[in-house]
Amino acid sequence: MRTRQRIVVDVDKVNVKFKGVVAVENLSLQIGKGERVAILGRTGAGKSTLLNLLVGNLAPTSGRVRVADADPHKEHKALQGRIGMAFQAPRLIPWRTALGNVKVGLEILKKPKAEQEQTASKWINQVHLGHAAELYPSQLSGGMRQRVSLARAFAIEPDLILLDEAFSALDEVTAADLRAEFLALCEEIEMTSLIVTHNIEEAFLLADRVILLGRPAKILKEFQTDEVPTPGTPDFIAVRDAIHKMILDNASA
Amino acid sequence: MPLQNTTEADFEAAKARQLRRRTILGYGGAIAIFIALIEIGHASLPPYLFPSAWEIAVNGFKALRVNYDDLLITLARLAVALLSATLLGWFLGLVMGAFRRSIGLVALPGLTIMQAIPALSLVLVASLWISNPEIRVWLICFALGVPLYAISVYEGIRDLDGDLIEAVDQFRPTKWQVIYILLIPQSFVHLLISLRSVSSLILRILVFAELIGASTGVGAKMGEAQTNFDIATIFSWTAIMVILNFGLLWIIDLVEARLLSWRREVAIR
């Protein structure tokens, strides 16, 4: 584990109820600067609810959520430019070129034009799309679109990157490629990230820490990835099977 | 993959050429059918009721030479009506879309009622109420065009993908930034799409409005021809208006191709 300078995400005893239905139960989670945490869980385990809490789209019924020392729901503007997000679908603006899409966040943050151009070009090159910068999303492949989406999230150089199943809609080769790029980018700028995924191997490949969520969202188990065999090796199969079992036991309970 | 591969780019260009050829063939075929129908009509009815295609063409050139100022007046009226209706309709639709739960909810029923008013009622009421023929003709076209544009733009903004809003929302934009980054470009798409149908409609209504409410312009000239039982002139002006409409649509096509080049055309096999 890295040395933590400060806490970027602080979720403290959070409960969320929707019309009496418990979606998140007494969830506590801290993520330090530069740390990568993966959230694993089945559909309906409250992973999206957790993301909505972190971006401020949702307020907890009880408990406290802080991101970069601000309440994401109440201090909406304070977190401007401090959270970047990549989604399952790239969600690119169709009438903007790849470069134009990367610029969106910088425009909203009112960076000077020259800086927008320079930063967007830097990030489009970082994701190896310099040659496609002037192409529209309809002219790009699925993997290229997702790269643009990652560049868009990184370009504002936020305190926290959230990945919402960002690689799940891609073929395995492209996904592996993008995971490696994502890791390299995170390492390079010591980016704090929260990765929501269904994919066990992906969680262990990308994160320093993997949190297994049960239903409703509560922590079933936490893994330090350096204490677990490397994904893809025969020893990892036992870990994967154990996680499957935990998820199934939680579902039947 | 991007279209940097020459073979793929060539294939796309060949497809575009083929599409252009088919479009030209389609228009050519339609014109040939119309000429054939006119000739059949001419052969079956007395000449004073149905002139030949040649007579219509000759009469058309004569009408253009003698009454070109009336055509220019109609064109000027069309430009002013189309431009003002487009601008106000777009602005109204944009504001309605941006403030859907307040202005949108209030304005939509009013525009829907306006849209339901028959064009003839507008023409008659404007002719009775307004003495200045220019204002009269403009108001008729304007009142017809604005609701069509506004509702089209409003519906277009309502149709904006929620995922896109979420993607932009991660940067916590102001309302104005959302309007500028998403709503205005999205509204342009629908404005251009509606421009095609609304401009044709305005052109038709304009001629009608000139017939009833003005003494100059193509509509007024067609009214004179009707009084003189001059069918050939009526047909000639009709053909001129059809050509004018083609020209208008061609200009819209050019604008659309330029501004909406990011759109991917999907053809069903």
XYZ file of C-alpha atoms in Angstrom:
522
model
C 0.000 0.000 0.000
C 1.027 3.586 -0.641
C 1.604 6.200 1.997
C -1.640 8.137 2.302
C -1.243 11.890 2.347
C -4.895 12.710 2.824
C -8.352 11.230 2.557
C -10.103 12.010 -0.744
C -13.278 9.980 -0.201
C -14.841 9.636 3.207
C -18.111 7.742 3.488
C -19.095 7.458 7.123
C -21.927 5.185 8.369
C -24.098 6.023 5.387
C -27.629 4.705 5.007
C -29.835 5.287 1.999
C -33.492 4.357 1.850
C -35.810 4.730 -1.138
C -39.444 4.709 -0.040
C -38.610 2.413 2.859
C -36.373 0.092 0.825
C -32.797 -0.024 2.122
C -30.315 0.560 -0.705
C -27.217 1.272 1.379
C -26.756 -0.009 4.908
C -24.288 1.484 7.337
C -21.570 1.829 4.709
C -18.216 3.281 5.695
C -15.373 3.682 3.248
C -12.279 5.828 3.022
C -10.043 6.301 0.006
C -6.688 7.998 0.385
C -4.971 10.161 -2.193
C -3.478 8.125 -5.009
C -5.316 4.973 -3.974
C -7.330 2.869 -6.399
C -10.330 1.091 -4.917
C -12.584 -1.296 -6.783
C -16.170 -1.969 -5.786
C -17.404 -5.418 -6.728
C -20.962 -6.570 -6.444
C -23.968 -7.974 -8.207
C -26.550 -5.914 -10.016
C -28.649 -4.091 -7.436
C -25.924 -4.170 -4.810
C -26.029 -0.386 -4.603
C -22.890 0.343 -6.606
C -24.611 3.013 -8.680
C -26.203 4.452 -5.542
C -22.709 4.792 -4.075
C -21.520 6.611 -7.202
C -24.549 8.889 -7.074
C -23.722 9.694 -3.451
C -20.138 10.545 -4.396
C -21.058 12.817 -7.299
C -23.757 14.471 -5.229
C -26.792 13.401 -7.246
C -28.133 11.814 -4.082
C -28.070 12.766 -0.393
C -27.700 10.023 2.221
C -30.694 9.319 4.472
C -28.226 9.320 7.357
C -24.468 9.404 7.713
C -21.886 11.586 6.035
C -20.266 11.690 2.578
C -17.209 13.861 1.885
C -15.223 14.067 -1.327
C -12.082 16.217 -1.350
C -13.237 17.797 1.919
C -16.612 18.858 0.532
C -20.147 17.537 0.784
C -20.882 16.553 -2.827
C -24.626 17.085 -2.466
C -24.657 20.354 -0.530
C -21.475 21.909 -1.889
C -22.098 21.160 -5.545
C -19.957 23.994 -6.929
C -17.078 23.374 -4.516
C -16.393 20.106 -6.319
C -16.342 21.606 -9.812
C -13.463 20.037 -11.722
C -12.556 17.738 -8.867
C -14.408 14.591 -9.950
C -14.013 12.964 -13.360
C -16.134 10.078 -14.506
C -16.117 7.467 -17.247
C -19.241 5.450 -17.874
C -20.080 2.060 -19.371
C -21.062 3.806 -22.628
C -18.631 6.535 -23.720
C -21.401 9.177 -23.807
C -19.558 11.433 -26.216
C -21.175 14.528 -27.689
C -21.834 13.450 -31.298
C -21.334 16.876 -32.908
C -17.947 17.423 -31.301
C -14.736 15.866 -32.535
C -12.693 13.602 -30.267
C -10.605 16.624 -29.282
C -13.724 18.744 -28.781
C -15.122 16.117 -26.435
C -11.947 16.102 -24.361
C -12.177 19.901 -24.153
C -15.692 19.923 -22.666
C -14.632 19.804 -19.026
C -11.927 22.410 -19.584
C -14.449 24.732 -21.220
C -16.811 24.344 -18.290
C -13.947 25.133 -15.922
C -13.333 28.261 -18.042
C -9.682 27.501 -18.687
C -8.034 29.881 -21.194
C -8.485 28.799 -24.825
C -4.795 28.069 -25.374
C -4.670 25.934 -22.251
C -7.809 24.056 -23.326
C -6.227 23.251 -26.654
C -2.906 22.254 -25.154
C -4.352 20.099 -22.354
C -6.894 18.391 -24.586
C -4.189 17.612 -27.165
C -1.945 16.246 -24.434
C -4.642 13.883 -23.172
C -5.794 12.786 -26.591
C -2.176 11.837 -27.272
C -1.919 10.107 -23.902
C -4.690 7.747 -24.985
C -2.966 7.246 -28.366
C -5.616 9.036 -30.403
C -3.592 11.941 -31.721
C -4.258 10.770 -35.281
C -8.029 10.690 -34.670
C -8.364 13.990 -32.788
C -10.448 15.620 -35.521
C -12.761 12.664 -36.107
C -16.337 12.611 -34.858
C -17.538 9.881 -32.466
C -19.492 8.244 -35.306
C -16.167 7.721 -37.101
C -14.487 6.044 -34.137
C -14.559 2.429 -32.983
C -16.012 1.475 -29.564
C -12.561 1.230 -27.985
C -11.489 4.602 -29.393
C -14.650 6.231 -28.077
C -14.008 4.838 -24.629
C -10.440 6.173 -24.791
C -11.822 9.629 -25.565
C -14.165 9.261 -22.619
C -11.203 8.426 -20.341
C -9.198 11.347 -21.726
C -12.173 13.643 -21.073
C -12.331 12.529 -17.442
C -8.557 12.827 -16.925
C -8.133 16.138 -18.787
C -9.521 18.226 -15.933
C -6.968 16.536 -13.651
C -9.514 15.857 -10.931
C -8.931 14.700 -7.358
C -10.996 11.598 -7.986
C -11.807 9.481 -11.018
C -14.904 7.310 -10.958
C -15.209 4.434 -13.404
C -18.707 3.036 -13.765
C -18.171 -0.334 -15.483
C -16.139 1.608 -18.025
C -14.636 -1.431 -19.751
C -17.549 -3.842 -19.564
C -19.019 -3.085 -22.994
C -15.723 -3.677 -24.818
C -14.268 -6.856 -26.253
C -11.672 -8.540 -24.031
C -8.620 -7.484 -26.063
C -9.662 -3.821 -26.221
C -10.696 -3.878 -22.557
C -7.298 -5.304 -21.533
C -5.591 -2.639 -23.586
C -7.618 0.138 -22.008
C -7.140 -1.237 -18.483
C -3.377 -1.098 -19.016
C -3.645 2.473 -20.291
C -5.833 3.455 -17.376
C -3.348 1.979 -14.906
C -0.450 3.754 -16.565
C -2.293 7.100 -16.447
C -3.224 6.623 -12.783
C 0.344 5.701 -11.853
C 1.747 8.644 -13.765
C -0.274 11.321 -11.987
C -1.071 9.433 -8.782
C -4.766 9.585 -9.442
C -7.278 8.526 -6.802
C -9.902 6.308 -8.327
C -12.983 4.328 -7.513
C -13.706 1.578 -9.982
C -17.150 0.005 -10.039
C -17.215 -3.313 -11.854
C -18.843 -6.748 -12.105
C -15.611 -8.249 -13.321
C -13.575 -9.880 -10.522
C -10.306 -10.084 -12.501
C -10.659 -6.462 -13.573
C -11.201 -5.337 -9.978
C -8.025 -7.079 -8.797
C -6.028 -5.931 -11.819
C -6.851 -2.268 -11.458
C -7.164 -1.643 -7.745
C -4.995 -1.545 -4.636
C -8.022 -2.523 -2.616
C -11.154 -4.432 -3.600
C -14.388 -4.045 -1.674
C -17.065 -6.671 -2.074
C -20.540 -5.245 -1.641
C -23.527 -7.287 -0.555
C -27.159 -6.481 -1.057
C -28.179 -3.871 0.226
C -24.879 -2.037 -0.179
C -22.802 -3.055 2.795
C -19.232 -4.275 2.867
C -19.044 -8.091 2.811
C -15.273 -8.252 2.574
C -12.270 -6.133 1.777
C -9.147 -7.387 -0.020
C -5.714 -5.813 -0.346
C -4.736 -6.817 -3.847
C -1.051 -7.233 -2.981
C -2.104 -9.994 -0.586
C -3.992 -11.894 -3.274
C -2.512 -13.961 -6.148
C -2.218 -12.109 -9.448
C -5.358 -12.340 -11.615
C -4.935 -14.775 -14.470
C -2.749 -17.153 -12.461
C -4.097 -20.568 -11.361
C -3.938 -19.520 -7.684
C -6.331 -16.659 -8.349
C -9.095 -19.111 -9.272
C -9.579 -20.014 -5.620
C -10.000 -16.327 -4.709
C -12.490 -15.847 -7.526
C -14.489 -18.906 -6.445
C -14.510 -17.693 -2.855
C -15.851 -14.316 -3.977
C -18.549 -16.011 -6.079
C -19.586 -18.043 -3.076
C -19.716 -14.993 -0.825
C -21.916 -13.185 -3.329
C -24.238 -16.176 -3.709
C -24.455 -16.742 0.066
C -25.322 -13.090 0.544
C -28.011 -13.298 -2.139
C -29.622 -16.390 -0.601
C -29.448 -14.878 2.892
C -11.843 2.281 -37.341
C -11.363 5.855 -38.561
C -11.713 6.599 -42.227
C -7.997 6.963 -42.723
C -7.864 3.764 -44.663
C -7.933 4.760 -48.338
C -9.982 1.770 -49.430
C -12.689 2.484 -46.869
C -12.711 6.201 -47.689
C -12.968 5.355 -51.396
C -15.838 3.005 -50.667
C -17.674 5.741 -48.743
C -17.066 8.218 -51.598
C -18.360 5.691 -54.155
C -21.462 5.145 -52.011
C -22.039 8.913 -51.848
C -21.640 9.203 -55.642
C -24.104 6.369 -56.164
C -26.595 8.066 -53.848
C -26.226 11.356 -55.742
C -26.776 9.571 -59.073
C -29.911 7.896 -57.749
C -31.240 11.193 -56.399
C -30.709 12.921 -59.752
C -32.340 9.979 -61.537
C -35.264 10.121 -59.098
C -35.834 13.833 -59.712
C -35.387 13.404 -63.454
C -37.923 10.568 -63.449
C -40.452 12.569 -61.439
C -40.139 15.578 -63.790
C -40.550 13.304 -66.841
C -43.697 11.769 -65.329
C -45.128 15.246 -64.631
C -44.428 16.381 -68.207
C -46.047 13.198 -69.537
C -49.133 13.795 -67.370
C -49.347 17.399 -68.581
C -49.167 16.201 -72.191
C -51.883 13.606 -71.547
C -54.037 16.326 -69.968
C -53.336 18.630 -72.894
C -54.312 15.921 -75.399
C -57.518 15.049 -73.535
C -58.851 18.526 -72.684
C -59.372 21.748 -74.662
C -56.132 23.851 -74.894
C -57.645 26.765 -72.889
C -58.163 24.328 -69.986
C -54.878 22.433 -70.220
C -51.904 23.986 -72.060
C -49.008 21.873 -73.306
C -45.681 21.640 -71.456
C -44.079 23.758 -74.184
C -46.719 26.507 -73.827
C -46.203 26.481 -70.056
C -42.442 26.867 -70.505
C -42.778 29.699 -73.050
C -45.336 31.440 -70.861
C -43.061 31.001 -67.861
C -40.132 32.731 -69.585
C -42.475 35.532 -70.672
C -43.850 35.914 -67.143
C -40.324 36.044 -65.750
C -39.244 38.651 -68.312
C -42.268 40.915 -67.828
C -43.035 40.327 -64.149
C -39.618 39.523 -62.699
C -40.198 42.255 -60.083
C -43.163 40.291 -58.723
C -40.963 37.235 -58.353
C -38.334 39.342 -56.567
C -41.009 40.759 -54.245
C -42.188 37.224 -53.406
C -38.599 36.134 -52.812
C -37.956 39.113 -50.528
C -41.164 38.420 -48.596
C -40.185 34.770 -48.323
C -36.718 35.643 -47.029
C -38.046 38.052 -44.390
C -40.848 35.709 -43.261
C -38.623 32.644 -43.213
C -35.768 34.346 -41.404
C -37.934 35.991 -38.749
C -40.062 32.867 -38.170
C -36.942 30.670 -38.004
C -35.154 32.927 -35.544
C -38.094 33.492 -33.222
C -39.289 29.871 -33.487
C -35.809 28.577 -32.702
C -35.362 30.968 -29.785
C -38.797 30.165 -28.364
C -38.222 26.404 -28.721
C -34.813 26.722 -27.100
C -36.135 28.690 -24.126
C -39.048 26.262 -23.789
C -36.634 23.322 -23.848
C -34.193 24.889 -21.410
C -36.946 25.841 -18.958
C -39.234 22.938 -19.673
C -41.086 22.921 -16.385
C -41.917 26.614 -16.399
C -41.858 28.369 -19.787
C -42.193 25.082 -21.694
C -45.331 24.060 -19.855
C -46.936 27.467 -20.276
C -45.978 28.086 -23.928
C -46.654 24.658 -25.406
C -50.493 24.759 -25.172
C -50.537 28.239 -26.724
C -48.354 27.155 -29.621
C -50.388 23.979 -30.105
C -53.555 26.103 -30.382
C -51.808 28.432 -32.860
C -50.727 25.416 -34.880
C -54.322 24.210 -35.082
C -55.666 27.479 -36.528
C -56.421 26.943 -40.244
C -54.137 28.908 -42.574
C -57.212 30.287 -44.355
C -58.525 31.797 -41.095
C -55.185 33.552 -40.575
C -55.202 34.880 -44.132
C -58.781 36.173 -43.886
C -58.407 37.724 -40.425
C -55.087 39.371 -41.341
C -56.646 40.743 -44.539
C -59.510 42.259 -42.554
C -57.453 43.606 -39.675
C -54.256 44.828 -41.258
C -54.233 47.419 -44.002
C -50.520 47.306 -44.899
C -50.117 44.405 -47.366
C -46.470 43.788 -46.438
C -47.210 43.446 -42.732
C -50.282 41.385 -43.568
C -48.384 38.854 -45.712
C -45.453 38.713 -43.287
C -47.710 38.186 -40.273
C -49.547 35.282 -41.926
C -46.301 33.459 -42.769
C -44.720 34.335 -39.451
C -47.719 33.167 -37.400
C -47.727 29.897 -39.318
C -43.996 29.244 -39.138
C -43.183 30.168 -35.528
C -45.212 27.430 -33.784
C -43.884 24.790 -36.183
C -40.263 25.729 -35.545
C -40.720 26.255 -31.815
C -42.442 22.918 -31.251
C -39.916 21.076 -33.407
C -36.950 22.582 -31.534
C -38.647 22.011 -28.181
C -39.318 18.358 -29.021
C -35.727 18.018 -30.220
C -34.385 19.283 -26.920
C -36.740 16.976 -25.020
C -35.250 14.176 -27.068
C -31.706 14.972 -25.880
C -30.049 11.858 -24.494
C -30.073 11.950 -20.683
C -26.726 10.122 -20.689
C -25.148 13.084 -22.461
C -26.478 15.475 -19.842
C -25.055 13.218 -17.112
C -21.701 13.039 -18.896
C -21.466 16.829 -19.041
C -22.924 17.223 -15.560
C -19.853 15.523 -14.062
C -18.045 18.837 -14.635
C -20.780 20.728 -12.775
C -21.662 23.257 -15.466
C -23.936 26.262 -15.042
C -27.348 26.225 -16.713
C -26.003 28.539 -19.430
C -23.077 26.170 -20.098
C -25.475 23.236 -20.543
C -27.527 25.365 -22.947
C -24.413 26.385 -24.872
C -22.723 22.969 -24.960
C -25.703 20.667 -25.444
C -29.023 22.395 -26.023
C -28.078 24.891 -28.749
C -26.293 22.322 -30.982
C -29.086 19.803 -30.397
C -31.694 22.442 -31.298
C -29.841 23.207 -34.561
C -30.287 19.624 -35.703
C -34.041 19.823 -35.302
C -34.220 23.359 -36.648
C -32.514 22.268 -39.865
C -34.741 19.216 -40.173
C -37.903 21.306 -39.739
C -36.536 24.054 -42.015
C -37.085 21.757 -44.982
C -40.806 21.205 -44.390
C -41.614 24.616 -42.910
C -39.925 26.591 -45.701
C -41.988 24.740 -48.318
C -45.128 25.368 -46.305
C -44.331 29.059 -45.876
C -43.690 29.401 -49.602
C -47.083 27.893 -50.407
C -48.899 29.988 -47.818
C -47.070 33.104 -48.998
C -48.456 32.734 -52.516
C -51.908 32.166 -51.054
C -51.560 35.236 -48.791
C -50.455 37.339 -51.776
C -53.465 36.129 -53.740
C -55.879 37.351 -51.098
C -54.025 40.136 -49.358
C -51.605 41.838 -51.794
C -51.523 43.451 -55.225
C -47.910 42.493 -55.974
C -45.995 39.215 -55.971
C -46.464 35.839 -57.615
C -49.744 35.147 -55.765
C -51.240 38.429 -56.965
C -50.153 37.664 -60.539
C -51.759 34.236 -60.309
C -54.934 35.954 -59.074
C -54.870 38.225 -62.142
C -54.379 35.206 -64.407
C -57.359 33.513 -62.755
C -59.517 36.590 -63.416
C -58.426 36.504 -67.093
C -58.941 32.733 -67.287
C -55.276 32.425 -68.312
C -54.525 28.826 -67.330
C -51.111 28.794 -69.041
C -49.864 31.649 -66.809
C -51.188 29.901 -63.706
C -49.333 26.732 -64.709
C -46.184 28.744 -65.510
C -46.103 30.489 -62.141
C -46.779 27.143 -60.474
C -43.776 25.638 -62.283
C -41.645 28.636 -61.276
C -42.678 28.210 -57.650
C -41.839 24.490 -57.790
C -38.381 25.325 -59.179
C -37.980 27.975 -56.486
C -38.876 25.399 -53.853
C -36.300 23.006 -55.320
C -33.701 25.754 -55.091
C -34.638 26.453 -51.494
C -34.380 22.779 -50.580
C -31.022 22.544 -52.351
C -29.674 25.444 -50.267
C -31.001 23.778 -47.096
C -29.335 20.526 -48.173
C -26.000 22.326 -48.553
C -26.331 23.950 -45.124
C -27.348 20.622 -43.608
C -24.430 18.769 -45.206
C -22.054 21.392 -43.839
C -23.456 21.716 -40.324
C -24.540 18.140 -39.719
C -21.534 16.387 -41.251
C -20.950 14.620 -37.936
C -24.137 12.608 -38.378
C -23.834 9.040 -39.520
C -26.290 8.157 -42.244
C -27.776 4.728 -41.741
C -29.353 2.936 -44.661
C -31.591 -0.088 -44.282
C -30.559 -2.895 -46.576
